[in-house]
Amino acid sequence: TRWEIELEFVQSLSNIQYLNYLAQSNHLQDPKFINYLKYLQYWTQPEYAKYLVYPNCLHILTLLQNKEFRESIVNPEFMNNLMNDMVKRW
């Protein structure tokens, strides 16, 4: 179902290497994709967030609303720092 696909996609945002791939593929510059990321903000509501296995994906979803973050994630050093920060928090 659409709900399951969106659930899987939102959770995939916790994979920093996948984010880097999206940036390198120019998806994070596509206005339609950016609108889709805005639409997915409904996952931050408790009635949806309770289904997430990887809740850190919500933080990434929030960061993806920021143009500067979307532009920075393509940088390998930035990506590695973000991955290291996430591992430290676990």
mmCIF file of N, CA and C in Angstrom:
data_model
loop_
_atom_site.group_PDB
_atom_site.id
_atom_site.type_symbol
_atom_site.label_atom_id
_atom_site.label_comp_id
_atom_site.label_asym_id
_atom_site.label_seq_id
_atom_site.Cartn_x
_atom_site.Cartn_y
_atom_site.Cartn_z
ATOM 1 N N THR A 1 0.836 -1.186 0.000
ATOM 2 C CA THR A 1 0.000 0.000 0.000
ATOM 3 C C THR A 1 0.880 1.248 0.000
ATOM 4 N N ARG A 2 0.267 2.348 -0.316
ATOM 5 C CA ARG A 2 1.008 3.621 -0.320
ATOM 6 C C ARG A 2 1.591 3.914 1.058
ATOM 7 N N TRP A 3 0.804 3.651 2.091
ATOM 8 C CA TRP A 3 1.258 3.897 3.472
ATOM 9 C C TRP A 3 2.526 3.112 3.765
ATOM 10 N N GLU A 4 2.564 1.856 3.367
ATOM 11 C CA GLU A 4 3.746 1.015 3.607
ATOM 12 C C GLU A 4 4.961 1.514 2.827
ATOM 13 N N ILE A 5 4.728 1.943 1.611
ATOM 14 C CA ILE A 5 5.826 2.470 0.790
ATOM 15 C C ILE A 5 6.392 3.738 1.419
ATOM 16 N N GLU A 6 5.508 4.606 1.868
ATOM 17 C CA GLU A 6 5.968 5.842 2.502
ATOM 18 C C GLU A 6 6.656 5.557 3.828
ATOM 19 N N LEU A 7 6.153 4.600 4.581
ATOM 20 C CA LEU A 7 6.800 4.199 5.827
ATOM 21 C C LEU A 7 8.224 3.721 5.550
ATOM 22 N N GLU A 8 8.373 2.862 4.565
ATOM 23 C CA GLU A 8 9.697 2.342 4.220
ATOM 24 C C GLU A 8 10.624 3.455 3.742
ATOM 25 N N PHE A 9 10.096 4.358 2.908
ATOM 26 C CA PHE A 9 10.934 5.438 2.407
ATOM 27 C C PHE A 9 11.381 6.368 3.535
ATOM 28 N N VAL A 10 10.450 6.766 4.390
ATOM 29 C CA VAL A 10 10.808 7.673 5.494
ATOM 30 C C VAL A 10 11.891 7.042 6.353
ATOM 31 N N GLN A 11 11.755 5.762 6.639
ATOM 32 C CA GLN A 11 12.769 5.091 7.459
ATOM 33 C C GLN A 11 14.107 4.979 6.737
ATOM 34 N N SER A 12 14.076 4.894 5.416
ATOM 35 C CA SER A 12 15.332 4.821 4.657
ATOM 36 C C SER A 12 16.136 6.106 4.783
ATOM 37 N N LEU A 13 15.485 7.181 5.196
ATOM 38 C CA LEU A 13 16.197 8.453 5.370
ATOM 39 C C LEU A 13 17.198 8.395 6.515
ATOM 40 N N SER A 14 17.089 7.405 7.370
ATOM 41 C CA SER A 14 18.067 7.260 8.453
ATOM 42 C C SER A 14 19.378 6.673 7.938
ATOM 43 N N ASN A 15 19.401 6.233 6.685
ATOM 44 C CA ASN A 15 20.605 5.719 6.046
ATOM 45 C C ASN A 15 21.330 6.902 5.383
ATOM 46 N N ILE A 16 22.393 7.352 5.992
ATOM 47 C CA ILE A 16 23.098 8.553 5.523
ATOM 48 C C ILE A 16 23.714 8.335 4.141
ATOM 49 N N GLN A 17 24.177 7.143 3.863
ATOM 50 C CA GLN A 17 24.736 6.869 2.532
ATOM 51 C C GLN A 17 23.651 6.965 1.458
ATOM 52 N N TYR A 18 22.435 6.567 1.794
ATOM 53 C CA TYR A 18 21.315 6.710 0.866
ATOM 54 C C TYR A 18 21.023 8.194 0.621
ATOM 55 N N LEU A 19 21.084 8.994 1.674
ATOM 56 C CA LEU A 19 20.893 10.442 1.509
ATOM 57 C C LEU A 19 21.936 11.019 0.560
ATOM 58 N N ASN A 20 23.164 10.569 0.726
ATOM 59 C CA ASN A 20 24.245 11.019 -0.144
ATOM 60 C C ASN A 20 23.951 10.625 -1.593
ATOM 61 N N TYR A 21 23.454 9.428 -1.794
ATOM 62 C CA TYR A 21 23.072 8.973 -3.130
ATOM 63 C C TYR A 21 21.981 9.881 -3.712
ATOM 64 N N LEU A 22 20.967 10.184 -2.908
ATOM 65 C CA LEU A 22 19.894 11.069 -3.376
ATOM 66 C C LEU A 22 20.440 12.434 -3.777
ATOM 67 N N ALA A 23 21.402 12.925 -3.016
ATOM 68 C CA ALA A 23 22.006 14.220 -3.321
ATOM 69 C C ALA A 23 22.829 14.147 -4.606
ATOM 70 N N GLN A 24 23.627 13.108 -4.737
ATOM 71 C CA GLN A 24 24.457 12.960 -5.934
ATOM 72 C C GLN A 24 23.613 12.764 -7.193
ATOM 73 N N SER A 25 22.439 12.179 -7.035
ATOM 74 C CA SER A 25 21.532 11.948 -8.165
ATOM 75 C C SER A 25 20.652 13.159 -8.453
ATOM 76 N N ASN A 26 20.892 14.242 -7.733
ATOM 77 C CA ASN A 26 20.166 15.510 -7.897
ATOM 78 C C ASN A 26 18.682 15.437 -7.503
ATOM 79 N N HIS A 27 18.294 14.401 -6.798
ATOM 80 C CA HIS A 27 16.908 14.327 -6.321
ATOM 81 C C HIS A 27 16.622 15.434 -5.315
ATOM 82 N N LEU A 28 17.621 15.775 -4.519
ATOM 83 C CA LEU A 28 17.411 16.780 -3.471
ATOM 84 C C LEU A 28 17.376 18.201 -4.013
ATOM 85 N N GLN A 29 17.521 18.339 -5.325
ATOM 86 C CA GLN A 29 17.372 19.647 -5.966
ATOM 87 C C GLN A 29 16.087 19.733 -6.788
ATOM 88 N N ASP A 30 15.411 18.624 -6.920
ATOM 89 C CA ASP A 30 14.182 18.549 -7.711
ATOM 90 C C ASP A 30 13.009 19.111 -6.901
ATOM 91 N N PRO A 31 12.366 20.168 -7.384
ATOM 92 C CA PRO A 31 11.252 20.769 -6.638
ATOM 93 C C PRO A 31 10.127 19.779 -6.316
ATOM 94 N N LYS A 32 9.860 18.832 -7.210
ATOM 95 C CA LYS A 32 8.817 17.836 -6.947
ATOM 96 C C LYS A 32 9.222 16.926 -5.785
ATOM 97 N N PHE A 33 10.485 16.551 -5.743
ATOM 98 C CA PHE A 33 10.964 15.704 -4.653
ATOM 99 C C PHE A 33 10.953 16.468 -3.332
ATOM 100 N N ILE A 34 11.334 17.730 -3.374
ATOM 101 C CA ILE A 34 11.313 18.570 -2.168
ATOM 102 C C ILE A 34 9.881 18.708 -1.649
ATOM 103 N N ASN A 35 8.923 18.860 -2.555
ATOM 104 C CA ASN A 35 7.513 18.900 -2.136
ATOM 105 C C ASN A 35 7.077 17.581 -1.522
ATOM 106 N N TYR A 36 7.577 16.482 -2.059
ATOM 107 C CA TYR A 36 7.264 15.171 -1.500
ATOM 108 C C TYR A 36 7.803 15.061 -0.066
ATOM 109 N N LEU A 37 9.020 15.563 0.157
ATOM 110 C CA LEU A 37 9.593 15.563 1.500
ATOM 111 C C LEU A 37 8.749 16.399 2.459
ATOM 112 N N LYS A 38 8.210 17.505 1.970
ATOM 113 C CA LYS A 38 7.316 18.329 2.800
ATOM 114 C C LYS A 38 6.046 17.559 3.135
ATOM 115 N N TYR A 39 5.505 16.890 2.141
ATOM 116 C CA TYR A 39 4.300 16.088 2.342
ATOM 117 C C TYR A 39 4.527 15.016 3.411
ATOM 118 N N LEU A 40 5.696 14.412 3.404
ATOM 119 C CA LEU A 40 6.001 13.323 4.337
ATOM 120 C C LEU A 40 6.128 13.781 5.787
ATOM 121 N N GLN A 41 6.061 15.062 6.026
ATOM 122 C CA GLN A 41 6.128 15.584 7.397
ATOM 123 C C GLN A 41 4.996 15.034 8.275
ATOM 124 N N TYR A 42 3.953 14.496 7.664
ATOM 125 C CA TYR A 42 2.868 13.938 8.483
ATOM 126 C C TYR A 42 3.367 12.802 9.373
ATOM 127 N N TRP A 43 4.512 12.203 9.014
ATOM 128 C CA TRP A 43 5.067 11.127 9.839
ATOM 129 C C TRP A 43 5.538 11.631 11.195
ATOM 130 N N THR A 44 5.690 12.907 11.360
ATOM 131 C CA THR A 44 6.107 13.451 12.655
ATOM 132 C C THR A 44 4.959 13.464 13.661
ATOM 133 N N GLN A 45 3.733 13.250 13.197
ATOM 134 C CA GLN A 45 2.579 13.208 14.087
ATOM 135 C C GLN A 45 2.594 11.885 14.867
ATOM 136 N N PRO A 46 2.299 11.927 16.158
ATOM 137 C CA PRO A 46 2.370 10.715 17.000
ATOM 138 C C PRO A 46 1.602 9.513 16.452
ATOM 139 N N GLU A 47 0.452 9.752 15.827
ATOM 140 C CA GLU A 47 -0.344 8.614 15.335
ATOM 141 C C GLU A 47 0.338 7.872 14.183
ATOM 142 N N TYR A 48 1.310 8.506 13.547
ATOM 143 C CA TYR A 48 2.089 7.846 12.495
ATOM 144 C C TYR A 48 3.481 7.467 12.995
ATOM 145 N N ALA A 49 4.096 8.333 13.765
ATOM 146 C CA ALA A 49 5.468 8.106 14.245
ATOM 147 C C ALA A 49 5.583 6.824 15.060
ATOM 148 N N LYS A 50 4.505 6.402 15.688
ATOM 149 C CA LYS A 50 4.564 5.191 16.512
ATOM 150 C C LYS A 50 4.884 3.937 15.703
ATOM 151 N N TYR A 51 4.753 3.999 14.391
ATOM 152 C CA TYR A 51 5.046 2.850 13.539
ATOM 153 C C TYR A 51 6.502 2.797 13.069
ATOM 154 N N LEU A 52 7.262 3.835 13.352
ATOM 155 C CA LEU A 52 8.652 3.902 12.894
ATOM 156 C C LEU A 52 9.570 3.068 13.774
ATOM 157 N N VAL A 53 10.405 2.284 13.140
ATOM 158 C CA VAL A 53 11.405 1.490 13.853
ATOM 159 C C VAL A 53 12.662 2.319 14.068
ATOM 160 N N TYR A 54 12.937 3.227 13.147
ATOM 161 C CA TYR A 54 14.124 4.079 13.200
ATOM 162 C C TYR A 54 13.691 5.540 13.363
ATOM 163 N N PRO A 55 13.375 5.959 14.585
ATOM 164 C CA PRO A 55 12.837 7.305 14.784
ATOM 165 C C PRO A 55 13.797 8.438 14.413
ATOM 166 N N ASN A 56 15.098 8.136 14.305
ATOM 167 C CA ASN A 56 16.027 9.197 13.901
ATOM 168 C C ASN A 56 15.742 9.665 12.475
ATOM 169 N N CYS A 57 14.992 8.893 11.714
ATOM 170 C CA CYS A 57 14.632 9.316 10.360
ATOM 171 C C CYS A 57 13.795 10.598 10.393
ATOM 172 N N LEU A 58 13.062 10.821 11.480
ATOM 173 C CA LEU A 58 12.266 12.052 11.588
ATOM 174 C C LEU A 58 13.164 13.280 11.711
ATOM 175 N N HIS A 59 14.276 13.114 12.404
ATOM 176 C CA HIS A 59 15.226 14.216 12.504
ATOM 177 C C HIS A 59 15.799 14.527 11.122
ATOM 178 N N ILE A 60 16.136 13.495 10.383
ATOM 179 C CA ILE A 60 16.673 13.687 9.035
ATOM 180 C C ILE A 60 15.610 14.303 8.129
ATOM 181 N N LEU A 61 14.380 13.839 8.242
ATOM 182 C CA LEU A 61 13.296 14.413 7.443
ATOM 183 C C LEU A 61 13.167 15.908 7.717
ATOM 184 N N THR A 62 13.303 16.285 8.966
ATOM 185 C CA THR A 62 13.258 17.706 9.329
ATOM 186 C C THR A 62 14.449 18.458 8.731
ATOM 187 N N LEU A 63 15.630 17.866 8.826
ATOM 188 C CA LEU A 63 16.820 18.501 8.249
ATOM 189 C C LEU A 63 16.695 18.663 6.736
ATOM 190 N N LEU A 64 16.047 17.731 6.079
ATOM 191 C CA LEU A 64 15.895 17.792 4.624
ATOM 192 C C LEU A 64 14.987 18.928 4.174
ATOM 193 N N GLN A 65 14.273 19.536 5.091
ATOM 194 C CA GLN A 65 13.446 20.692 4.746
ATOM 195 C C GLN A 65 14.321 21.933 4.515
ATOM 196 N N ASN A 66 15.587 21.824 4.947
ATOM 197 C CA ASN A 66 16.531 22.943 4.869
ATOM 198 C C ASN A 66 17.393 22.809 3.614
ATOM 199 N N LYS A 67 17.382 23.829 2.774
ATOM 200 C CA LYS A 67 18.147 23.820 1.527
ATOM 201 C C LYS A 67 19.644 23.634 1.774
ATOM 202 N N GLU A 68 20.163 24.281 2.789
ATOM 203 C CA GLU A 68 21.591 24.171 3.098
ATOM 204 C C GLU A 68 21.972 22.729 3.431
ATOM 205 N N PHE A 69 21.143 22.052 4.188
ATOM 206 C CA PHE A 69 21.412 20.644 4.506
ATOM 207 C C PHE A 69 21.379 19.801 3.236
ATOM 208 N N ARG A 70 20.377 20.008 2.392
ATOM 209 C CA ARG A 70 20.267 19.238 1.148
ATOM 210 C C ARG A 70 21.493 19.441 0.262
ATOM 211 N N GLU A 71 22.047 20.629 0.268
ATOM 212 C CA GLU A 71 23.241 20.898 -0.537
ATOM 213 C C GLU A 71 24.497 20.329 0.110
ATOM 214 N N SER A 72 24.534 20.267 1.420
ATOM 215 C CA SER A 72 25.728 19.818 2.139
ATOM 216 C C SER A 72 25.892 18.302 2.162
ATOM 217 N N ILE A 73 24.793 17.573 2.106
ATOM 218 C CA ILE A 73 24.871 16.118 2.264
ATOM 219 C C ILE A 73 25.616 15.452 1.109
ATOM 220 N N VAL A 74 25.779 16.143 0.017
ATOM 221 C CA VAL A 74 26.535 15.587 -1.118
ATOM 222 C C VAL A 74 28.034 15.539 -0.807
ATOM 223 N N ASN A 75 28.472 16.353 0.131
ATOM 224 C CA ASN A 75 29.876 16.420 0.530
ATOM 225 C C ASN A 75 30.226 15.201 1.393
ATOM 226 N N PRO A 76 31.221 14.376 0.952
ATOM 227 C CA PRO A 76 31.574 13.168 1.720
ATOM 228 C C PRO A 76 32.002 13.458 3.165
ATOM 229 N N GLU A 77 32.694 14.555 3.383
ATOM 230 C CA GLU A 77 33.119 14.888 4.743
ATOM 231 C C GLU A 77 31.908 15.195 5.622
ATOM 232 N N PHE A 78 30.981 15.956 5.101
ATOM 233 C CA PHE A 78 29.752 16.281 5.830
ATOM 234 C C PHE A 78 28.974 14.999 6.130
ATOM 235 N N MET A 79 28.862 14.133 5.123
ATOM 236 C CA MET A 79 28.156 12.868 5.281
ATOM 237 C C MET A 79 28.795 12.028 6.379
ATOM 238 N N ASN A 80 30.105 11.916 6.364
ATOM 239 C CA ASN A 80 30.804 11.122 7.378
ATOM 240 C C ASN A 80 30.631 11.701 8.776
ATOM 241 N N ASN A 81 30.690 13.016 8.893
ATOM 242 C CA ASN A 81 30.472 13.654 10.195
ATOM 243 C C ASN A 81 29.063 13.377 10.707
ATOM 244 N N LEU A 82 28.099 13.439 9.820
ATOM 245 C CA LEU A 82 26.718 13.161 10.203
ATOM 246 C C LEU A 82 26.563 11.709 10.647
ATOM 247 N N MET A 83 27.165 10.788 9.911
ATOM 248 C CA MET A 83 27.107 9.370 10.294
ATOM 249 C C MET A 83 27.749 9.150 11.656
ATOM 250 N N ASN A 84 28.905 9.759 11.878
ATOM 251 C CA ASN A 84 29.590 9.615 13.168
ATOM 252 C C ASN A 84 28.752 10.182 14.304
ATOM 253 N N ASP A 85 28.130 11.324 14.083
ATOM 254 C CA ASP A 85 27.261 11.924 15.108
ATOM 255 C C ASP A 85 26.087 11.004 15.443
ATOM 256 N N MET A 86 25.504 10.402 14.419
ATOM 257 C CA MET A 86 24.365 9.508 14.657
ATOM 258 C C MET A 86 24.794 8.266 15.441
ATOM 259 N N VAL A 87 25.956 7.721 15.110
ATOM 260 C CA VAL A 87 26.452 6.534 15.822
ATOM 261 C C VAL A 87 26.724 6.874 17.284
ATOM 262 N N LYS A 88 27.294 8.036 17.534
ATOM 263 C CA LYS A 88 27.553 8.458 18.907
ATOM 264 C C LYS A 88 26.270 8.557 19.732
ATOM 265 N N ARG A 89 25.206 8.995 19.100
ATOM 266 C CA ARG A 89 23.930 9.164 19.815
ATOM 267 C C ARG A 89 23.244 7.846 20.091
ATOM 268 N N TRP A 90 23.545 6.827 19.318
ATOM 269 C CA TRP A 90 22.966 5.509 19.567
ATOM 270 C C TRP A 90 23.574 4.935 20.809
#
